[in-house]
Amino acid sequence: MTTTSMVSAELHTEVTLFYARHMRAMDEGRVLDWTADFTDDGVFETNVRPDPQIGRAAIANGAGGAAQKLLDDKVLRRHCLTTLDIRHGLDDVIHASSYAIIVRTPPGGPTAVEFLCTCDDELIRANEQLLIRRRSVKRDDLVFAPTLGA
């Protein structure tokens, strides 16, 4: 990741509020609101799957299936972002890196950490709003796992 300088307090606040709204949308099962934060040709890659999801429709399809399973199982999931690091990149790209603690609460509890991951996003500005052009998520419990298909 090539970066130039630290960001202003205003941009840091804007990005922080973006993530608060974005993650809450997924946690509340509002998949279309969540996926609307990606560009039409956005990319979502993770070490959980061998191939990235490319395009808002593919991302929505994957997220929708996950959200429906949680709803069917009556499980609450919360994404708690920490250690947000925001940097300017080339061509007006904003790089945002964070740790995400994923908390799961089944019916009757107990609430527990499900997994921890790193999230690296490339954000761009379109029509005065931030959008995710590329997201890379790496679950810590899979970092040293054998590669898929190996």
mmCIF file of C-alpha atoms in Angstrom:
data_model
loop_
_atom_site.group_PDB
_atom_site.id
_atom_site.type_symbol
_atom_site.label_atom_id
_atom_site.label_comp_id
_atom_site.label_asym_id
_atom_site.label_seq_id
_atom_site.Cartn_x
_atom_site.Cartn_y
_atom_site.Cartn_z
ATOM 1 C CA MET A 1 0.000 0.000 0.000
ATOM 2 C CA THR A 2 1.532 3.294 -1.084
ATOM 3 C CA THR A 3 0.541 6.187 1.113
ATOM 4 C CA THR A 4 1.478 9.826 1.251
ATOM 5 C CA SER A 5 0.389 11.630 4.403
ATOM 6 C CA MET A 6 -1.768 11.389 7.460
ATOM 7 C CA VAL A 7 -5.359 12.481 7.020
ATOM 8 C CA SER A 8 -7.186 15.447 8.496
ATOM 9 C CA ALA A 9 -9.402 15.120 11.556
ATOM 10 C CA GLU A 10 -12.378 15.854 9.291
ATOM 11 C CA LEU A 11 -11.589 12.962 6.940
ATOM 12 C CA HIS A 12 -10.906 10.637 9.870
ATOM 13 C CA THR A 13 -14.316 11.506 11.323
ATOM 14 C CA GLU A 14 -16.024 11.041 7.954
ATOM 15 C CA VAL A 15 -14.473 7.595 7.450
ATOM 16 C CA THR A 16 -15.234 6.562 11.032
ATOM 17 C CA LEU A 17 -18.903 7.537 10.604
ATOM 18 C CA PHE A 18 -18.994 5.749 7.230
ATOM 19 C CA TYR A 19 -17.874 2.502 8.880
ATOM 20 C CA ALA A 20 -20.284 2.909 11.798
ATOM 21 C CA ARG A 21 -23.215 3.158 9.367
ATOM 22 C CA HIS A 22 -21.816 0.516 6.998
ATOM 23 C CA MET A 23 -21.173 -2.168 9.616
ATOM 24 C CA ARG A 24 -24.446 -1.483 11.422
ATOM 25 C CA ALA A 25 -26.302 -2.049 8.123
ATOM 26 C CA MET A 26 -24.812 -5.541 7.815
ATOM 27 C CA ASP A 27 -25.390 -6.341 11.498
ATOM 28 C CA GLU A 28 -29.027 -5.327 11.123
ATOM 29 C CA GLY A 29 -29.476 -7.468 7.999
ATOM 30 C CA ARG A 30 -29.834 -4.493 5.635
ATOM 31 C CA VAL A 31 -27.753 -6.141 2.933
ATOM 32 C CA LEU A 32 -28.763 -3.760 0.139
ATOM 33 C CA ASP A 33 -27.763 -0.737 2.231
ATOM 34 C CA TRP A 34 -24.445 -2.449 3.045
ATOM 35 C CA THR A 35 -23.670 -3.370 -0.551
ATOM 36 C CA ALA A 36 -24.650 0.117 -1.768
ATOM 37 C CA ASP A 37 -21.386 1.246 -0.137
ATOM 38 C CA PHE A 38 -19.405 -0.660 -2.806
ATOM 39 C CA THR A 39 -18.713 0.613 -6.297
ATOM 40 C CA ASP A 40 -20.599 -1.153 -9.091
ATOM 41 C CA ASP A 41 -17.382 -2.997 -9.984
ATOM 42 C CA GLY A 42 -16.190 -3.369 -6.389
ATOM 43 C CA VAL A 43 -14.126 -6.342 -5.287
ATOM 44 C CA PHE A 44 -14.542 -8.289 -2.034
ATOM 45 C CA GLU A 45 -11.814 -10.814 -1.337
ATOM 46 C CA THR A 46 -11.245 -12.932 1.724
ATOM 47 C CA ASN A 47 -9.108 -15.853 2.813
ATOM 48 C CA VAL A 48 -12.351 -17.728 3.513
ATOM 49 C CA ARG A 49 -13.057 -18.195 -0.227
ATOM 50 C CA PRO A 50 -10.648 -19.020 -3.056
ATOM 51 C CA ASP A 51 -12.112 -16.471 -5.483
ATOM 52 C CA PRO A 52 -13.058 -12.829 -4.939
ATOM 53 C CA GLN A 53 -16.594 -11.563 -5.437
ATOM 54 C CA ILE A 54 -16.493 -8.985 -8.209
ATOM 55 C CA GLY A 55 -19.267 -6.445 -8.672
ATOM 56 C CA ARG A 56 -21.933 -5.161 -6.334
ATOM 57 C CA ALA A 57 -24.429 -7.864 -7.406
ATOM 58 C CA ALA A 58 -22.030 -10.709 -6.580
ATOM 59 C CA ILE A 59 -21.129 -9.094 -3.260
ATOM 60 C CA ALA A 60 -24.829 -8.674 -2.428
ATOM 61 C CA ASN A 61 -25.510 -12.302 -3.291
ATOM 62 C CA GLY A 62 -22.784 -13.559 -0.961
ATOM 63 C CA ALA A 63 -23.737 -11.208 1.859
ATOM 64 C CA GLY A 64 -27.423 -11.965 1.443
ATOM 65 C CA GLY A 65 -26.855 -15.683 1.901
ATOM 66 C CA ALA A 66 -24.817 -15.104 5.054
ATOM 67 C CA ALA A 67 -27.392 -12.683 6.480
ATOM 68 C CA GLN A 68 -30.237 -15.103 5.765
ATOM 69 C CA LYS A 69 -28.453 -17.955 7.546
ATOM 70 C CA LEU A 70 -27.989 -15.784 10.644
ATOM 71 C CA LEU A 71 -31.651 -14.786 10.513
ATOM 72 C CA ASP A 72 -32.768 -18.415 10.118
ATOM 73 C CA ASP A 73 -30.568 -19.430 13.075
ATOM 74 C CA LYS A 74 -31.729 -16.377 15.100
ATOM 75 C CA VAL A 75 -28.101 -15.406 15.667
ATOM 76 C CA LEU A 76 -27.002 -11.815 16.218
ATOM 77 C CA ARG A 77 -23.627 -10.854 14.800
ATOM 78 C CA ARG A 78 -21.820 -7.598 15.488
ATOM 79 C CA HIS A 79 -18.805 -6.166 13.679
ATOM 80 C CA CYS A 80 -16.697 -4.090 16.087
ATOM 81 C CA LEU A 81 -14.001 -2.148 14.224
ATOM 82 C CA THR A 82 -10.861 -1.096 16.051
ATOM 83 C CA THR A 83 -7.449 0.421 15.319
ATOM 84 C CA LEU A 84 -8.666 2.282 12.251
ATOM 85 C CA ASP A 85 -5.714 3.582 10.253
ATOM 86 C CA ILE A 86 -6.544 5.920 7.370
ATOM 87 C CA ARG A 87 -4.028 7.088 4.767
ATOM 88 C CA HIS A 88 -4.087 8.963 1.487
ATOM 89 C CA GLY A 89 -3.044 6.890 -1.487
ATOM 90 C CA LEU A 90 -2.374 7.631 -5.117
ATOM 91 C CA ASP A 91 -5.114 9.001 -7.382
ATOM 92 C CA ASP A 92 -7.274 10.222 -4.471
ATOM 93 C CA VAL A 93 -7.709 6.699 -3.091
ATOM 94 C CA ILE A 94 -8.148 6.489 0.672
ATOM 95 C CA HIS A 95 -6.683 3.400 2.324
ATOM 96 C CA ALA A 96 -8.449 2.298 5.487
ATOM 97 C CA SER A 97 -7.150 -0.593 7.571
ATOM 98 C CA SER A 98 -8.744 -1.938 10.710
ATOM 99 C CA TYR A 99 -9.173 -4.939 12.918
ATOM 100 C CA ALA A 100 -12.706 -6.288 13.077
ATOM 101 C CA ILE A 101 -13.822 -8.255 16.103
ATOM 102 C CA ILE A 102 -16.839 -10.329 15.111
ATOM 103 C CA VAL A 103 -19.120 -11.096 18.050
ATOM 104 C CA ARG A 104 -21.854 -13.734 17.853
ATOM 105 C CA THR A 105 -24.869 -14.164 20.123
ATOM 106 C CA PRO A 106 -27.065 -17.233 19.628
ATOM 107 C CA PRO A 107 -30.564 -17.419 21.141
ATOM 108 C CA GLY A 108 -30.164 -17.265 24.917
ATOM 109 C CA GLY A 109 -26.428 -16.530 24.647
ATOM 110 C CA PRO A 110 -23.693 -16.626 25.532
ATOM 111 C CA THR A 111 -22.159 -13.829 23.518
ATOM 112 C CA ALA A 112 -18.665 -14.734 22.310
ATOM 113 C CA VAL A 113 -16.008 -13.585 19.909
ATOM 114 C CA GLU A 114 -16.531 -15.590 16.732
ATOM 115 C CA PHE A 115 -13.327 -14.487 15.007
ATOM 116 C CA LEU A 116 -10.962 -11.603 14.497
ATOM 117 C CA CYS A 117 -9.900 -10.315 11.109
ATOM 118 C CA THR A 118 -8.036 -7.542 9.377
ATOM 119 C CA CYS A 119 -9.926 -5.425 6.893
ATOM 120 C CA ASP A 120 -8.114 -3.402 4.238
ATOM 121 C CA ASP A 121 -10.274 -1.152 2.074
ATOM 122 C CA GLU A 122 -9.638 1.143 -0.853
ATOM 123 C CA LEU A 123 -12.175 3.958 -0.640
ATOM 124 C CA ILE A 124 -12.961 6.416 -3.396
ATOM 125 C CA ARG A 125 -15.238 9.402 -3.476
ATOM 126 C CA ALA A 126 -18.139 9.430 -5.951
ATOM 127 C CA ASN A 127 -20.969 11.962 -5.923
ATOM 128 C CA GLU A 128 -19.723 13.380 -2.621
ATOM 129 C CA GLN A 129 -19.869 10.022 -0.835
ATOM 130 C CA LEU A 130 -17.332 7.366 0.060
ATOM 131 C CA LEU A 131 -17.516 4.019 -1.705
ATOM 132 C CA ILE A 132 -15.486 0.844 -1.300
ATOM 133 C CA ARG A 133 -13.604 -0.037 -4.474
ATOM 134 C CA ARG A 134 -11.782 -3.026 -3.007
ATOM 135 C CA ARG A 135 -12.024 -4.851 0.309
ATOM 136 C CA SER A 136 -9.616 -7.503 1.512
ATOM 137 C CA VAL A 137 -10.574 -9.401 4.665
ATOM 138 C CA LYS A 138 -8.269 -11.893 6.342
ATOM 139 C CA ARG A 139 -9.560 -13.973 9.227
ATOM 140 C CA ASP A 140 -6.796 -14.505 11.768
ATOM 141 C CA ASP A 141 -7.751 -18.127 12.385
ATOM 142 C CA LEU A 142 -7.146 -18.901 8.697
ATOM 143 C CA VAL A 143 -3.934 -16.934 8.093
ATOM 144 C CA PHE A 144 -1.683 -19.945 8.629
ATOM 145 C CA ALA A 145 -4.202 -22.562 7.485
ATOM 146 C CA PRO A 146 -3.390 -24.604 4.373
ATOM 147 C CA THR A 147 -4.459 -22.790 1.231
ATOM 148 C CA LEU A 148 -7.769 -23.807 -0.275
ATOM 149 C CA GLY A 149 -7.399 -26.499 -2.914
ATOM 150 C CA ALA A 150 -3.871 -27.422 -1.776
#
